[in-house]
PDB file of C-alpha atoms in Angstrom:
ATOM      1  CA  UNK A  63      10.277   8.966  14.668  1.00  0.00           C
ATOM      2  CA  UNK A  64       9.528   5.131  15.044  1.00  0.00           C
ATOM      3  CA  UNK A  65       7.071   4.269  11.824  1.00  0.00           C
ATOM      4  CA  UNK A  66       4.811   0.879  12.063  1.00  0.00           C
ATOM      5  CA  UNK A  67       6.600  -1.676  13.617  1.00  0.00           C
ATOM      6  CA  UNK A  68       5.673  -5.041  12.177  1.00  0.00           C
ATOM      7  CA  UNK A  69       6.990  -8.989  13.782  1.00  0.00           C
ATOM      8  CA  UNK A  70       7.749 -11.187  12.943  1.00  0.00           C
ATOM      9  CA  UNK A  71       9.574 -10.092   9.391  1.00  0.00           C
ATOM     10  CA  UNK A  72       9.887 -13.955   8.464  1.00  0.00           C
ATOM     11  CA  UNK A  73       7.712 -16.395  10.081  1.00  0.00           C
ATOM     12  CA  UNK A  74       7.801 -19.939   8.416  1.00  0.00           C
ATOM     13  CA  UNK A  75       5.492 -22.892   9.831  1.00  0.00           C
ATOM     14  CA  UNK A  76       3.877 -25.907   8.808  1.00  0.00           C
ATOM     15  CA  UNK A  77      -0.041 -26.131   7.300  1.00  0.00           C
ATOM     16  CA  UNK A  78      -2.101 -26.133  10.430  1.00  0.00           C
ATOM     17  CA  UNK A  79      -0.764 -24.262  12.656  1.00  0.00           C
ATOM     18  CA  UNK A  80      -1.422 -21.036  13.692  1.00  0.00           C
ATOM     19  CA  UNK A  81       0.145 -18.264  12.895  1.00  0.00           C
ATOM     20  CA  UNK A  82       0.109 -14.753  14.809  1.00  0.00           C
ATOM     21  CA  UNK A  83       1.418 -11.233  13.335  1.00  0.00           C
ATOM     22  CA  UNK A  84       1.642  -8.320  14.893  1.00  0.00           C
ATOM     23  CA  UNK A  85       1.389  -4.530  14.293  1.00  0.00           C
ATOM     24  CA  UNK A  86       2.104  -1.375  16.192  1.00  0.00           C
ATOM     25  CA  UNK A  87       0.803   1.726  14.341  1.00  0.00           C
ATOM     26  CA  UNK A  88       2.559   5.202  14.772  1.00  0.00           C
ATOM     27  CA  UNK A  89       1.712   7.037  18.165  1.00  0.00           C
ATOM     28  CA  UNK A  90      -1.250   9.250  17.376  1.00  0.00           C
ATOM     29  CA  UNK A  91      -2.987   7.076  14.472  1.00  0.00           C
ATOM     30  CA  UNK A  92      -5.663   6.171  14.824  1.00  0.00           C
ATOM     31  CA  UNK A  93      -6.955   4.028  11.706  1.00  0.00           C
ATOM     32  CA  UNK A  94      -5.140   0.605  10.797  1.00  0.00           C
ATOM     33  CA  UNK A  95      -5.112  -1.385   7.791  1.00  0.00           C
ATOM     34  CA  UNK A  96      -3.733  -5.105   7.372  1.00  0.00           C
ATOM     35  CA  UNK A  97      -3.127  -5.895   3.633  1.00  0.00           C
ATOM     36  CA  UNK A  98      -2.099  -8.939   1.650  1.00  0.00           C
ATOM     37  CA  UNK A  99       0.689  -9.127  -1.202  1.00  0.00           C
ATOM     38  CA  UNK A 100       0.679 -11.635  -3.339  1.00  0.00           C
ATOM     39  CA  UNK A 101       2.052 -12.300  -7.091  1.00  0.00           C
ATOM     40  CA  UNK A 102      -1.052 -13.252  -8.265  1.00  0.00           C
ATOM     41  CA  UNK A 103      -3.316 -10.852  -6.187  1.00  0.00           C
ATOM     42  CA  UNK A 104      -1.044  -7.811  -5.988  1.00  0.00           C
ATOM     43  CA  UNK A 105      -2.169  -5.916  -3.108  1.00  0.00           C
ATOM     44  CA  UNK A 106      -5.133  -6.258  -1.152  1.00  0.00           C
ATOM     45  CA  UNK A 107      -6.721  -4.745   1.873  1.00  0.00           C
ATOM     46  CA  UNK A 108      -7.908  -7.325   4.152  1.00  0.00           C
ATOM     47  CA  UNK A 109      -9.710  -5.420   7.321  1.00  0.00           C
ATOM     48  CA  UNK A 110      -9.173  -2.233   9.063  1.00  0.00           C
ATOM     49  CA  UNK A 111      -9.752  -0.059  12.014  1.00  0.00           C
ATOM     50  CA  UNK A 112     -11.165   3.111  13.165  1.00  0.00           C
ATOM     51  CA  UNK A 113     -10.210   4.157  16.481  1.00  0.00           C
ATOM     52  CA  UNK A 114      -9.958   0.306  17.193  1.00  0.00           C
ATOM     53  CA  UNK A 115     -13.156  -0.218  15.656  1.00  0.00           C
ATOM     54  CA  UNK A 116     -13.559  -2.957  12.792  1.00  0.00           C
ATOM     55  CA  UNK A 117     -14.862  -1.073  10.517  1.00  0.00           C
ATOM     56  CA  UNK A 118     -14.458  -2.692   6.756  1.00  0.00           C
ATOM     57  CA  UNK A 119     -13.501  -7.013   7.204  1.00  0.00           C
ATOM     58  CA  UNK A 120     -14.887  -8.005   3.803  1.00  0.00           C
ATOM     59  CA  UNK A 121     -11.394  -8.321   2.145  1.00  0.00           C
ATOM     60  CA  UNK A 122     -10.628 -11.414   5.112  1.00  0.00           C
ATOM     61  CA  UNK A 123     -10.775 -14.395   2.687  1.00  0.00           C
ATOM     62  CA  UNK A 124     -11.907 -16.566   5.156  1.00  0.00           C
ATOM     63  CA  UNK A 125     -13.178 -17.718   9.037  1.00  0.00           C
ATOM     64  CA  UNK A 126      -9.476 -18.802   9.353  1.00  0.00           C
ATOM     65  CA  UNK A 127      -8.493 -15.333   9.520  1.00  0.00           C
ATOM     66  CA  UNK A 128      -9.274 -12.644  12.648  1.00  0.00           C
ATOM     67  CA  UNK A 129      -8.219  -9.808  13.384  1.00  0.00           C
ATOM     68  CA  UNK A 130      -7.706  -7.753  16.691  1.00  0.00           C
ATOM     69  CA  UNK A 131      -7.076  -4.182  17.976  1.00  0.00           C
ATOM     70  CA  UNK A 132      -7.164  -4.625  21.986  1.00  0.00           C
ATOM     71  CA  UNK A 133      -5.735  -0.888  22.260  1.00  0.00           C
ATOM     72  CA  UNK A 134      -4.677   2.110  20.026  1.00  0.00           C
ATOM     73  CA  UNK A 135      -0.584   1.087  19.888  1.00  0.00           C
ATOM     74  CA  UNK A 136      -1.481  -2.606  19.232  1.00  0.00           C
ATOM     75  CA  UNK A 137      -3.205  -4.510  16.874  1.00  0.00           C
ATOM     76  CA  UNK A 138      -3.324  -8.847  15.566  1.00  0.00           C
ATOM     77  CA  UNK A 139      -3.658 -10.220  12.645  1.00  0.00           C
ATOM     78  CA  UNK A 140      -4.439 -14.477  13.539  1.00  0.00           C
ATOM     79  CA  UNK A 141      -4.468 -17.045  10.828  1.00  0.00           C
ATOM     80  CA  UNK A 142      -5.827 -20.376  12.317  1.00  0.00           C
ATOM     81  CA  UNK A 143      -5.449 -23.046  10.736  1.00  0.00           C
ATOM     82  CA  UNK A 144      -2.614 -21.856   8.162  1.00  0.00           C
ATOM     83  CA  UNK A 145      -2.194 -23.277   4.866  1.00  0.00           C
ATOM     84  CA  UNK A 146       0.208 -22.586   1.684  1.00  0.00           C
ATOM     85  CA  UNK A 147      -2.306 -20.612  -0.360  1.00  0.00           C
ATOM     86  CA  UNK A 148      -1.661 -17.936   2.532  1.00  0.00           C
ATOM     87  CA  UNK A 149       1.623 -17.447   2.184  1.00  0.00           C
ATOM     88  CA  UNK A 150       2.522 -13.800   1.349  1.00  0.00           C
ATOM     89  CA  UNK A 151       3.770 -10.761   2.704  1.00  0.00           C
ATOM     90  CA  UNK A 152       1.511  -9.065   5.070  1.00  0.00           C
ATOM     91  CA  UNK A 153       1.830  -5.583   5.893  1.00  0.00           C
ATOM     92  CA  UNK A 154       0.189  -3.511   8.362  1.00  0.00           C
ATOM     93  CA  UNK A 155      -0.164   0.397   7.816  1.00  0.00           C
ATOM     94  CA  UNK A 156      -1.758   3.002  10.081  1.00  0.00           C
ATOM     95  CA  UNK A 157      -2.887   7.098   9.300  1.00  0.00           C
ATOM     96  CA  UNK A 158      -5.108   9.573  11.063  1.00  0.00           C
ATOM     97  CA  UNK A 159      -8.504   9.622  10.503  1.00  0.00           C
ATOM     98  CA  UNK A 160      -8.918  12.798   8.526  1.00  0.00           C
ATOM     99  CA  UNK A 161      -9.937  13.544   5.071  1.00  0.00           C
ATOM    100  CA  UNK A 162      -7.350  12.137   2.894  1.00  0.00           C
ATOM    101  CA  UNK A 163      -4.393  11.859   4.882  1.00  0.00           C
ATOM    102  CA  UNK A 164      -1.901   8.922   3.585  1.00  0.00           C
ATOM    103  CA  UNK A 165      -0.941   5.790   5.041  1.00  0.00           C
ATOM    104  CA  UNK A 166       2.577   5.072   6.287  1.00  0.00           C
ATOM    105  CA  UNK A 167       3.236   1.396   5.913  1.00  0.00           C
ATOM    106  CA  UNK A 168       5.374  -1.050   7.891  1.00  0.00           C
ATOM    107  CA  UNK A 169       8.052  -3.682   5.886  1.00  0.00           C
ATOM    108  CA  UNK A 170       5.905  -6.609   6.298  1.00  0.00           C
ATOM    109  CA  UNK A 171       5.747 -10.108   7.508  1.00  0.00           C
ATOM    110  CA  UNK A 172       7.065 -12.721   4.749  1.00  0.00           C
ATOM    111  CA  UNK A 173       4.601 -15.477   5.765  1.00  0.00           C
ATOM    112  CA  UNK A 174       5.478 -19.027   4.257  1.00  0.00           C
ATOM    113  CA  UNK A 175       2.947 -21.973   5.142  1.00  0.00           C
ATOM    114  CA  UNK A 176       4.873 -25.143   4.031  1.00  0.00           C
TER     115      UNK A 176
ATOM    116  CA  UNK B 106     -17.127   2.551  -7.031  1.00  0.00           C
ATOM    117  CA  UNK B 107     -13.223   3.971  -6.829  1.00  0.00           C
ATOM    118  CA  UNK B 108     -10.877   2.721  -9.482  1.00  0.00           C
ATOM    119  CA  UNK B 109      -7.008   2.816 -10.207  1.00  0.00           C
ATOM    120  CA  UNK B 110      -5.541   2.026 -13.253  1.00  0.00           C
ATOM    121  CA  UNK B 111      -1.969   1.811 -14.025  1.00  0.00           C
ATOM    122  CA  UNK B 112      -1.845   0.838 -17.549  1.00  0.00           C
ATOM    123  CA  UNK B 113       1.903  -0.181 -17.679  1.00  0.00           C
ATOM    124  CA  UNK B 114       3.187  -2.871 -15.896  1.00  0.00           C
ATOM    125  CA  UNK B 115       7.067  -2.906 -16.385  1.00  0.00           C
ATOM    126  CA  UNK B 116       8.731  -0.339 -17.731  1.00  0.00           C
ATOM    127  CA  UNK B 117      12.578   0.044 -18.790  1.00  0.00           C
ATOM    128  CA  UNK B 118      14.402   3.116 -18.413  1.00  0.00           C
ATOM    129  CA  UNK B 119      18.079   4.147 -18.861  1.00  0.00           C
ATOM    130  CA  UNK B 120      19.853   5.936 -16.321  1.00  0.00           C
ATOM    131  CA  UNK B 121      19.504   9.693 -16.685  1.00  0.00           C
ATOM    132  CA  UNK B 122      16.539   9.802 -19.044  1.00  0.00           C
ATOM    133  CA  UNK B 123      13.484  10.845 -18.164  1.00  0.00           C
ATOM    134  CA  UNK B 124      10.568   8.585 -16.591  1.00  0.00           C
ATOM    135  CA  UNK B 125       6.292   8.831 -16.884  1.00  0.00           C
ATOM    136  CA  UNK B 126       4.482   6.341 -14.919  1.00  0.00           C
ATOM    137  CA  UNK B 127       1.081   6.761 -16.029  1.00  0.00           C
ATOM    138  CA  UNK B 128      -2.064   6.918 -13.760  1.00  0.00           C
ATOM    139  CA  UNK B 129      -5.762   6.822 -14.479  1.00  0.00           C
ATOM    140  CA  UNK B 130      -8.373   7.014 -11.774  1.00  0.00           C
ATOM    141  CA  UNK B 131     -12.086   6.896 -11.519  1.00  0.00           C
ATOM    142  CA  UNK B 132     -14.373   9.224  -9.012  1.00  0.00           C
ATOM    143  CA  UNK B 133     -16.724  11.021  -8.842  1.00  0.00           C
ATOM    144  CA  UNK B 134     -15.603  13.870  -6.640  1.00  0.00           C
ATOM    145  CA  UNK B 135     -11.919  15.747  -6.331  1.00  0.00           C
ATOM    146  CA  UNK B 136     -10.164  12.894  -5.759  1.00  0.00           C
ATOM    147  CA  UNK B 137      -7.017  12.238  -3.101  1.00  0.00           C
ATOM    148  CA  UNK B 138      -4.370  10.999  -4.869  1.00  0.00           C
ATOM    149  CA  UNK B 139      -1.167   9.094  -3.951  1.00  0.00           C
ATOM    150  CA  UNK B 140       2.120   7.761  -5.363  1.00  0.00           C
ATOM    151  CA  UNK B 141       3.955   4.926  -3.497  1.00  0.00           C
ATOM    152  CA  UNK B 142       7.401   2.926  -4.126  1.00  0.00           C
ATOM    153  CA  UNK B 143       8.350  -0.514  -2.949  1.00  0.00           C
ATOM    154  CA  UNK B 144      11.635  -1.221  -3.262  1.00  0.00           C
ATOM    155  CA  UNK B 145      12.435  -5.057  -2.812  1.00  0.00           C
ATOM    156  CA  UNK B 146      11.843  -6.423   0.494  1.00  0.00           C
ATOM    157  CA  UNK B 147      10.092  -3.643   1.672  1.00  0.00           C
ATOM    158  CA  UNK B 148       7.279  -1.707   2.595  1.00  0.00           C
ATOM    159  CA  UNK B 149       5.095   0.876   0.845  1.00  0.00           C
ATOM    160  CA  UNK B 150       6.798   4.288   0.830  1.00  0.00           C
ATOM    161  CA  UNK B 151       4.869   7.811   0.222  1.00  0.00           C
ATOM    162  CA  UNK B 152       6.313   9.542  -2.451  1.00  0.00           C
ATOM    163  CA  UNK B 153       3.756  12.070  -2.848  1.00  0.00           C
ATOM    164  CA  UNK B 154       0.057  13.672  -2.492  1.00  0.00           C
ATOM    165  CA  UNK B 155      -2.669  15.315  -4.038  1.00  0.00           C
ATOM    166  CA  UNK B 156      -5.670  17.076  -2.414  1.00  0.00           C
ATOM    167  CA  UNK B 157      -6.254  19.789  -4.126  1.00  0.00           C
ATOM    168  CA  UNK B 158      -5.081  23.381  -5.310  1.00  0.00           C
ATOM    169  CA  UNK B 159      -1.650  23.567  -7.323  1.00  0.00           C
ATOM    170  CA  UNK B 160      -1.846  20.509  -9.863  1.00  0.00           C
ATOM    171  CA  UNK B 161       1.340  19.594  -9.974  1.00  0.00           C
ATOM    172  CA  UNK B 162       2.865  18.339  -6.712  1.00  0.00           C
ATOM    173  CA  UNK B 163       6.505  17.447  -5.693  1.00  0.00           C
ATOM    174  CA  UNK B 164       7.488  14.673  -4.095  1.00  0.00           C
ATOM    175  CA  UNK B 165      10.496  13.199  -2.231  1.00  0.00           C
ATOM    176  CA  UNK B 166      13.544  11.362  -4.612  1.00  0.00           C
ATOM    177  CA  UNK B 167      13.115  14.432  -7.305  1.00  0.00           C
ATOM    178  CA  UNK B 168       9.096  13.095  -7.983  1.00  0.00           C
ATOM    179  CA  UNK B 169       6.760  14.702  -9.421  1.00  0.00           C
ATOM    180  CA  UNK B 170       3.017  14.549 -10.537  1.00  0.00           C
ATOM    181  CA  UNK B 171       0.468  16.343 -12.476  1.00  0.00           C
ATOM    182  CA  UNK B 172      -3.641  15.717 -11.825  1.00  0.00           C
ATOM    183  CA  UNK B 173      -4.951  16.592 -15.047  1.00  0.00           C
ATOM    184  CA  UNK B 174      -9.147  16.621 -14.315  1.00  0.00           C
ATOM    185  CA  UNK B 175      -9.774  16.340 -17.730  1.00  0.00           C
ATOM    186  CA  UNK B 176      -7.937  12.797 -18.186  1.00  0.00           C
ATOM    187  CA  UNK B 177      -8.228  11.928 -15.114  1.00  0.00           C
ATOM    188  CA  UNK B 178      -4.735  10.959 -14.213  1.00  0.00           C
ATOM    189  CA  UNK B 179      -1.996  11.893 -11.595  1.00  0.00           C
ATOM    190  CA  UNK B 180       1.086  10.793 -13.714  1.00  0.00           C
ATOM    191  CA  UNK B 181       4.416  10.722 -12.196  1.00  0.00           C
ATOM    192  CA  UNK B 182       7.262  11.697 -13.828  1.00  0.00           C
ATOM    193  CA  UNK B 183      11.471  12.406 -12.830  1.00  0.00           C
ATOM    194  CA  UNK B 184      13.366  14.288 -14.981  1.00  0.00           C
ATOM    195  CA  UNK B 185      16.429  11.801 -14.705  1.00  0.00           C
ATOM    196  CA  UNK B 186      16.276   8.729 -13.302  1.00  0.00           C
ATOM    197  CA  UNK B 187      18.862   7.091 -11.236  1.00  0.00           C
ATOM    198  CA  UNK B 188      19.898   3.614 -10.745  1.00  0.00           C
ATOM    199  CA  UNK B 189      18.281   4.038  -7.051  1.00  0.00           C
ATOM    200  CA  UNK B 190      15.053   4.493  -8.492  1.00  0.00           C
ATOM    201  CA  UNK B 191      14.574   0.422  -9.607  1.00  0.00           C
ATOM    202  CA  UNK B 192      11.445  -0.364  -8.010  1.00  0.00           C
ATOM    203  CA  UNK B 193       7.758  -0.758  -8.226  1.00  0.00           C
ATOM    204  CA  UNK B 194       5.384   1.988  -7.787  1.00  0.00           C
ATOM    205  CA  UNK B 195       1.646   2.577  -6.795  1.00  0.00           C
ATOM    206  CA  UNK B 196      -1.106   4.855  -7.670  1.00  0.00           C
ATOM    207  CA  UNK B 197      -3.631   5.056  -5.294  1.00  0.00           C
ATOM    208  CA  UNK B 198      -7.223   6.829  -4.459  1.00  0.00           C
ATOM    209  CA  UNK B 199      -8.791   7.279  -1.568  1.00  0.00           C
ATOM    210  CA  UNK B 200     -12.279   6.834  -0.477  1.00  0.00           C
ATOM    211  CA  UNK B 201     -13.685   8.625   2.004  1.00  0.00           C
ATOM    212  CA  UNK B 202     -15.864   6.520   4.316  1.00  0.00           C
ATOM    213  CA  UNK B 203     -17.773   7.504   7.505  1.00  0.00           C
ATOM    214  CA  UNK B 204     -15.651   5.688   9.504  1.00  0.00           C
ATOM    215  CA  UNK B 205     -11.818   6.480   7.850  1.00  0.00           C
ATOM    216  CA  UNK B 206      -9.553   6.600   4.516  1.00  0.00           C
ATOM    217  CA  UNK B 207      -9.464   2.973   2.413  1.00  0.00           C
ATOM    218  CA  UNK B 208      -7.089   3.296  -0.209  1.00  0.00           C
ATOM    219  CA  UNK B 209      -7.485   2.063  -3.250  1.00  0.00           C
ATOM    220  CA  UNK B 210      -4.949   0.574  -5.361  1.00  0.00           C
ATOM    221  CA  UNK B 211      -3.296   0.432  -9.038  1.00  0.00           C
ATOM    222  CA  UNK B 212      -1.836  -2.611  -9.710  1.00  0.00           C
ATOM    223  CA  UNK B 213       2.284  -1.234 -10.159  1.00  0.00           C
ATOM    224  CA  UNK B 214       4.642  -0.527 -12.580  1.00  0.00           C
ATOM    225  CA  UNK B 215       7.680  -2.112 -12.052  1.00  0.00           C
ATOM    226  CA  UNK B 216      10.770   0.084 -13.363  1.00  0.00           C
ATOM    227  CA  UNK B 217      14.147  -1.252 -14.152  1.00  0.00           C
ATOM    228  CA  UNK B 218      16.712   0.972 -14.877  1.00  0.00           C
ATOM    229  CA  UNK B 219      19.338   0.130 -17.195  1.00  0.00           C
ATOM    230  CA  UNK B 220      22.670   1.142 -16.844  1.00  0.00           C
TER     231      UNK B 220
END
């Protein structure tokens, strides 16, 4: 079974520009978290999704940072304009809706701003 | 408001003795409870779940974890660890909200195994 499919793995740029990831949750999910990794930070949950809903954005640092979920298999994370402080490893993880039920994680994007 | 606390933050083992990640949580309900491992370069993996009933739970890799009510933790424990098992590992609660499951997590315990 395919789990959450995460691109770009690596994605280095220079401050300013903007920087797109993308997501596809497992088929049936229907909830979708996009969290932040950082040395400093550890891990932090950044926005998610309830049947393509936003429902919970107050982890997004900043206006430079959206996030999108046009359809149930698809889902954007947009960083405009990048800078170094948001370099990390970004990972997107999706579950079902229910009571308790865990989240299944994808390998993350390793995002460098130089 | 949810809390996890994982009050270790490396730990060394030697191969073939036995590991105890410790896990502390704070809610006020029955909790769900989770264990996760990142190995380097890699996403979060589920290693195992509590909802309720039987306290002690088994998880993939030989894991294993007790939710003790009274002190509220969800430790988890291997009887012998193998090289393999280098990695870092979360504790995690979840909330229940009206609208889905937000996990809340532990900061890690990083294991190295010593051979």
């Amino acid at each position: 079974d395919a789990g959450v499919i995460q691109s770009p793995r690596h994605e280095v740029t220079e401050m300013g520009q903007e920087v797109t990831l993308r997501c596809k949750p497992i088929s049936g999910h229907n909830s979708l978290f996009w969290y932040r990794q950082t040395m400093m930070r550890g891990l932090e949950l950044l926005i998610y999704f309830n049947n393509n809903v936003p429902i919970d954005d107050s982890g997004m640092p900043e206006d430079r940072f959206s996030a999108k979920m046009p359809n149930a298999s698809f889902s954007t994370l947009k960083i405009q304009p990048s800078e170094p402080r948001d370099s990390a490893v970004y990972f997107c993880a999706s579950s079902l809706a229910a009571g308790g039920q865990p989240q299944h994680f994808g390998d993350g994007t390793r995002l460098s701003i130089l | 408001a949810q809390s996890v606390t994982q009050p270790d933050i490396h730990i060394t083992v030697s191969e073939g003795a036995s590991l105890e990640l410790r896990c502390n949580y704070s809610y006020g309900a029955t909790p769900y409870l989770f264990w996760y491992v990142q190995s380097p370069g890699q996403g979060l993996q589920l290693l195992l779940k509590y909802f309720s009933g039987d306290t002690l739970v088994q998880g993939i890799k030989g894991f294993e974890a007790e939710f003790k009510r009274s002190q509220s933790s969800f430790n988890l424990r291997k009887p012998s660890v193998h090289w393999s098992d280098a990695a870092e590992y979360f504790c995690a609660v979840v909330t229940l909200t009206g609208g889905g499951n937000k996990l809340t997590f532990g900061t890690g315990t990083q294991l190295k195994v010593e051979l």
